[in-house]
Amino acid sequence: MPIKNFFRKLVLSMGETPERGYTAAKPGLKEYIGKTGIAKTTLRPSGTAIFDGELVDVVTLGEFIEAGTEILVTSVEGMRVIVKEKLKEL
């Protein structure tokens, strides 16, 4: 019985609930890959962008992007939406 009590102290007994601040990744974030939007704030390297009228928290891979610049979603890692400046087509 003492061994069981010892392991009980090592295991987290509280569940992760929204009331305690836990938020899961939004299931639809992968849908943003390949979409273009506009940087609402300066991305240095994180900030906010607008995609189809919806505000989304985004991050670059280190570069700074000015507000108002057209951006492209390159990938999604968990809750991180990774963007880069969209190159102008000639």
PDB file of C-alpha atoms in Angstrom:
ATOM      1  CA  MET A   1       0.000   0.000   0.000  1.00  0.00           C
ATOM      2  CA  PRO A   2       2.786   2.571   0.662  1.00  0.00           C
ATOM      3  CA  ILE A   3       4.085   2.207  -2.923  1.00  0.00           C
ATOM      4  CA  LYS A   4       0.637   3.031  -4.298  1.00  0.00           C
ATOM      5  CA  ASN A   5       0.477   6.214  -2.219  1.00  0.00           C
ATOM      6  CA  PHE A   6       3.965   7.185  -3.386  1.00  0.00           C
ATOM      7  CA  PHE A   7       2.971   6.994  -7.074  1.00  0.00           C
ATOM      8  CA  ARG A   8      -0.281   8.845  -6.416  1.00  0.00           C
ATOM      9  CA  LYS A   9       1.821  11.869  -5.403  1.00  0.00           C
ATOM     10  CA  LEU A  10       3.691  11.735  -8.727  1.00  0.00           C
ATOM     11  CA  VAL A  11       0.613  11.707 -10.947  1.00  0.00           C
ATOM     12  CA  LEU A  12      -1.265  14.914 -11.747  1.00  0.00           C
ATOM     13  CA  SER A  13      -4.669  14.581 -10.166  1.00  0.00           C
ATOM     14  CA  MET A  14      -6.301  17.698 -11.645  1.00  0.00           C
ATOM     15  CA  GLY A  15      -7.823  17.558 -15.117  1.00  0.00           C
ATOM     16  CA  GLU A  16      -7.249  20.138 -17.833  1.00  0.00           C
ATOM     17  CA  THR A  17     -10.510  22.033 -18.258  1.00  0.00           C
ATOM     18  CA  PRO A  18     -11.477  25.304 -19.939  1.00  0.00           C
ATOM     19  CA  GLU A  19     -12.358  26.678 -16.497  1.00  0.00           C
ATOM     20  CA  ARG A  20      -8.725  26.202 -15.467  1.00  0.00           C
ATOM     21  CA  GLY A  21      -7.418  27.928 -18.615  1.00  0.00           C
ATOM     22  CA  TYR A  22      -6.786  24.959 -20.908  1.00  0.00           C
ATOM     23  CA  THR A  23      -7.517  25.584 -24.568  1.00  0.00           C
ATOM     24  CA  ALA A  24      -7.057  23.046 -27.315  1.00  0.00           C
ATOM     25  CA  ALA A  25      -5.817  23.861 -30.796  1.00  0.00           C
ATOM     26  CA  LYS A  26      -8.549  25.050 -33.107  1.00  0.00           C
ATOM     27  CA  PRO A  27      -9.376  22.140 -35.394  1.00  0.00           C
ATOM     28  CA  GLY A  28      -9.674  24.319 -38.516  1.00  0.00           C
ATOM     29  CA  LEU A  29      -6.244  25.977 -38.443  1.00  0.00           C
ATOM     30  CA  LYS A  30      -4.820  23.585 -41.058  1.00  0.00           C
ATOM     31  CA  GLU A  31      -7.365  25.024 -43.505  1.00  0.00           C
ATOM     32  CA  TYR A  32      -5.365  28.288 -43.555  1.00  0.00           C
ATOM     33  CA  ILE A  33      -2.346  26.694 -45.270  1.00  0.00           C
ATOM     34  CA  GLY A  34      -1.922  28.358 -48.675  1.00  0.00           C
ATOM     35  CA  LYS A  35      -4.339  31.214 -47.927  1.00  0.00           C
ATOM     36  CA  THR A  36      -3.364  34.842 -48.328  1.00  0.00           C
ATOM     37  CA  GLY A  37      -4.308  37.618 -45.957  1.00  0.00           C
ATOM     38  CA  ILE A  38      -3.230  41.019 -44.676  1.00  0.00           C
ATOM     39  CA  ALA A  39      -1.054  41.710 -41.627  1.00  0.00           C
ATOM     40  CA  LYS A  40      -3.275  43.752 -39.294  1.00  0.00           C
ATOM     41  CA  THR A  41      -0.384  44.532 -36.944  1.00  0.00           C
ATOM     42  CA  THR A  42       3.343  44.648 -37.534  1.00  0.00           C
ATOM     43  CA  LEU A  43       4.579  41.063 -37.291  1.00  0.00           C
ATOM     44  CA  ARG A  44       7.779  41.132 -35.215  1.00  0.00           C
ATOM     45  CA  PRO A  45       7.738  38.172 -35.539  1.00  0.00           C
ATOM     46  CA  SER A  46       4.256  37.568 -34.095  1.00  0.00           C
ATOM     47  CA  GLY A  47       1.085  39.567 -34.468  1.00  0.00           C
ATOM     48  CA  THR A  48      -2.401  39.502 -35.926  1.00  0.00           C
ATOM     49  CA  ALA A  49      -3.585  39.035 -39.498  1.00  0.00           C
ATOM     50  CA  ILE A  50      -6.910  39.056 -41.308  1.00  0.00           C
ATOM     51  CA  PHE A  51      -7.991  36.088 -43.440  1.00  0.00           C
ATOM     52  CA  ASP A  52     -11.447  36.220 -45.043  1.00  0.00           C
ATOM     53  CA  GLY A  53     -12.547  38.843 -42.485  1.00  0.00           C
ATOM     54  CA  GLU A  54     -11.382  36.760 -39.498  1.00  0.00           C
ATOM     55  CA  LEU A  55      -8.598  37.810 -37.103  1.00  0.00           C
ATOM     56  CA  VAL A  56      -5.913  35.153 -36.603  1.00  0.00           C
ATOM     57  CA  ASP A  57      -2.790  35.180 -34.407  1.00  0.00           C
ATOM     58  CA  VAL A  58       0.207  34.469 -36.651  1.00  0.00           C
ATOM     59  CA  VAL A  59       3.997  34.231 -36.450  1.00  0.00           C
ATOM     60  CA  THR A  60       6.824  34.570 -38.987  1.00  0.00           C
ATOM     61  CA  LEU A  61      10.062  32.605 -38.994  1.00  0.00           C
ATOM     62  CA  GLY A  62      11.910  35.622 -37.618  1.00  0.00           C
ATOM     63  CA  GLU A  63      11.408  38.346 -40.190  1.00  0.00           C
ATOM     64  CA  PHE A  64       9.504  41.558 -39.464  1.00  0.00           C
ATOM     65  CA  ILE A  65       6.515  42.311 -41.703  1.00  0.00           C
ATOM     66  CA  GLU A  66       4.832  45.731 -41.704  1.00  0.00           C
ATOM     67  CA  ALA A  67       1.096  46.116 -41.038  1.00  0.00           C
ATOM     68  CA  GLY A  68      -0.908  46.189 -44.259  1.00  0.00           C
ATOM     69  CA  THR A  69       1.426  43.788 -46.091  1.00  0.00           C
ATOM     70  CA  GLU A  70      -0.065  40.841 -47.979  1.00  0.00           C
ATOM     71  CA  ILE A  71       1.021  37.552 -46.374  1.00  0.00           C
ATOM     72  CA  LEU A  72       0.808  33.841 -47.142  1.00  0.00           C
ATOM     73  CA  VAL A  73       0.301  30.976 -44.667  1.00  0.00           C
ATOM     74  CA  THR A  74       3.115  28.481 -45.201  1.00  0.00           C
ATOM     75  CA  SER A  75       2.366  25.986 -42.414  1.00  0.00           C
ATOM     76  CA  VAL A  76       0.541  25.318 -39.148  1.00  0.00           C
ATOM     77  CA  GLU A  77       2.255  23.735 -36.124  1.00  0.00           C
ATOM     78  CA  GLY A  78      -0.190  23.100 -33.308  1.00  0.00           C
ATOM     79  CA  MET A  79      -1.685  26.514 -32.588  1.00  0.00           C
ATOM     80  CA  ARG A  80       1.037  28.419 -34.503  1.00  0.00           C
ATOM     81  CA  VAL A  81       0.012  29.764 -37.890  1.00  0.00           C
ATOM     82  CA  ILE A  82       3.284  30.467 -39.719  1.00  0.00           C
ATOM     83  CA  VAL A  83       3.314  33.127 -42.433  1.00  0.00           C
ATOM     84  CA  LYS A  84       5.674  34.899 -44.804  1.00  0.00           C
ATOM     85  CA  GLU A  85       5.374  37.977 -46.977  1.00  0.00           C
ATOM     86  CA  LYS A  86       3.615  37.142 -50.233  1.00  0.00           C
ATOM     87  CA  LEU A  87       5.830  37.873 -53.213  1.00  0.00           C
ATOM     88  CA  LYS A  88       4.395  40.212 -55.790  1.00  0.00           C
ATOM     89  CA  GLU A  89       3.650  38.556 -59.115  1.00  0.00           C
ATOM     90  CA  LEU A  90       5.071  40.270 -62.197  1.00  0.00           C
TER      91      LEU A  90
END
